[in-house]
GROMACS .gro file of C-alpha atoms in nm:
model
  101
    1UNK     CA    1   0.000   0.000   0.000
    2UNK     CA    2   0.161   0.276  -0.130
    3UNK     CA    3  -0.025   0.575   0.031
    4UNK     CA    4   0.113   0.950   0.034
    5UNK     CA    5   0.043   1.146   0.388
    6UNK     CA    6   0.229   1.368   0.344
    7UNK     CA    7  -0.052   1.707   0.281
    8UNK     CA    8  -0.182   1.578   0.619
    9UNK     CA    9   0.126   1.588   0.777
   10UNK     CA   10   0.105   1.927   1.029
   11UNK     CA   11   0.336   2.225   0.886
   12UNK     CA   12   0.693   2.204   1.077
   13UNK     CA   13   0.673   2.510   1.353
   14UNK     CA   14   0.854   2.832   1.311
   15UNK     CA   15   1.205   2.873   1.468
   16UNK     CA   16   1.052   3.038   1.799
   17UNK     CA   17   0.777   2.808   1.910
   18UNK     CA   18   0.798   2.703   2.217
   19UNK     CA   19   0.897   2.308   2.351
   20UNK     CA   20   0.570   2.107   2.508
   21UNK     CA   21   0.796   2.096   2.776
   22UNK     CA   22   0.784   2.498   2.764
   23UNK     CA   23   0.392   2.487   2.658
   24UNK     CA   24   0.358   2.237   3.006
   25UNK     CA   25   0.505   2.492   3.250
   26UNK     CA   26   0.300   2.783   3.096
   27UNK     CA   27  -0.057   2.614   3.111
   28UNK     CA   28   0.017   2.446   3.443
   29UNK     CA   29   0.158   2.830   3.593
   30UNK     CA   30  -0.175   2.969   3.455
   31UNK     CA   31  -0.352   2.684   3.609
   32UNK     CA   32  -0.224   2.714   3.916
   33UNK     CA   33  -0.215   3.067   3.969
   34UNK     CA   34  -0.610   3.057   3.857
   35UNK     CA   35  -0.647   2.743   4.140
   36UNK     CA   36  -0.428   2.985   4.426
   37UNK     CA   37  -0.669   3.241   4.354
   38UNK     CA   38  -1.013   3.023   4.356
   39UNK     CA   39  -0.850   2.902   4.756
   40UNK     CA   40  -0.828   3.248   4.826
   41UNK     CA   41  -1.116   3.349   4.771
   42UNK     CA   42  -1.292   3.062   4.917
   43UNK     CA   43  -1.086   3.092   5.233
   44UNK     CA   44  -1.197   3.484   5.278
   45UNK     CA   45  -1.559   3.320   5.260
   46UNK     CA   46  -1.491   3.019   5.538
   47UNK     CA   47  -1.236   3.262   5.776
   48UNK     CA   48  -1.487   3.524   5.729
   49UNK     CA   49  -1.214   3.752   5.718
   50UNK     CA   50  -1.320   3.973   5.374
   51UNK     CA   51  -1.016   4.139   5.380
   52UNK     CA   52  -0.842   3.830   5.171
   53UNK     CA   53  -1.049   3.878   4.908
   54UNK     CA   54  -0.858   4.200   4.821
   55UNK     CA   55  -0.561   3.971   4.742
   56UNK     CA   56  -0.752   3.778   4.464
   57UNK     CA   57  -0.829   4.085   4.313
   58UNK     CA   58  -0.487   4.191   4.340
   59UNK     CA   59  -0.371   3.844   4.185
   60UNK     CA   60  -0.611   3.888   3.848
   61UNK     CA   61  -0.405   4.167   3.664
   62UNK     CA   62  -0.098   3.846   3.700
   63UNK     CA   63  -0.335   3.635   3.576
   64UNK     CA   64  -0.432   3.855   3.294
   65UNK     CA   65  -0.096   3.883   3.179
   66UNK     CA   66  -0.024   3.555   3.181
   67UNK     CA   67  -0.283   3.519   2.909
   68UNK     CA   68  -0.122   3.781   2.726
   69UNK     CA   69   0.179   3.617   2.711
   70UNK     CA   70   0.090   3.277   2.649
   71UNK     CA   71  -0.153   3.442   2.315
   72UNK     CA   72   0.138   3.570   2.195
   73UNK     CA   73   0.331   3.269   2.205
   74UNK     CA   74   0.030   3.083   2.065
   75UNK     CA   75   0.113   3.277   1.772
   76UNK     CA   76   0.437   3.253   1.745
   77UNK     CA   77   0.558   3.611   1.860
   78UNK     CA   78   0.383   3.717   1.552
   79UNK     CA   79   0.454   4.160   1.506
   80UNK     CA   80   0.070   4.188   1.417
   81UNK     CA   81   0.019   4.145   1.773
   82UNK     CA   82   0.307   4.280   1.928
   83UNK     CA   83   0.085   4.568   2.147
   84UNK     CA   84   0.089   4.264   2.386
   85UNK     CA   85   0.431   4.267   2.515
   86UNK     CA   86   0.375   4.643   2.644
   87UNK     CA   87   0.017   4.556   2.791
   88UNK     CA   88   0.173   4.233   2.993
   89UNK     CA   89   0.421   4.477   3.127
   90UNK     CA   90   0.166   4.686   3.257
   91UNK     CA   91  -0.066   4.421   3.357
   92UNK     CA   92   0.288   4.300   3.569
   93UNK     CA   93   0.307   4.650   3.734
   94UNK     CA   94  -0.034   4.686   3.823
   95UNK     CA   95  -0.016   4.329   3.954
   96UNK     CA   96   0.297   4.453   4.166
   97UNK     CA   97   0.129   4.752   4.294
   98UNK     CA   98  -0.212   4.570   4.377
   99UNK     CA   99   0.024   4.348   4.558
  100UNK     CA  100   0.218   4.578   4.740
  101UNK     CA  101  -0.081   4.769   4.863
   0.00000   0.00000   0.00000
């Protein structure tokens, strides 16, 4: 049987994609910082101490810029969407701040 896969074969990834390895800490970080948050919040509910609360809302501008950076290594860096790089730096500092308040 003589058959020719190779136009379903999946187009070799540019130079700067990432490893699964890579792709593996990224999703589980994101994961993780989204589960940290949920326990958080639930533990401001059972303490009854509110006050925690302002944490997880401190922790979501992280969060948000971990999605920033894992779009734009979805797409490979691409320039078209390059106005994410500055808006994960800011989404770091406010994340800092919110922290450190």
């Amino acid at each position: 049987l003589n058959v020719n896969l190779r136009p379903y074969a999946l187009a070799p990834e540019p130079y700067n994609a990432l490893s699964l390895p890579t792709w593996v800490v990224h999703v589980s970080s994101v994961t993780e910082w989204s589960l940290a948050m949920r326990l958080i919040w639930t533990y401001a509910d059972v303490s009854g101490n509110k006050a925690w609360k302002g944490l997880t809302v401190a922790m979501t501008p992280f969060l948000a810029s971990a999605f920033a950076a894992c779009t734009f290594h979805l797409f490979y860096n691409a320039p078209a969407i390059n106005a994410l790089v500055p808006l994960q730096a800011l989404l770091t500092l406010s994340g800092n701040v919110g922290c450190a308040v």
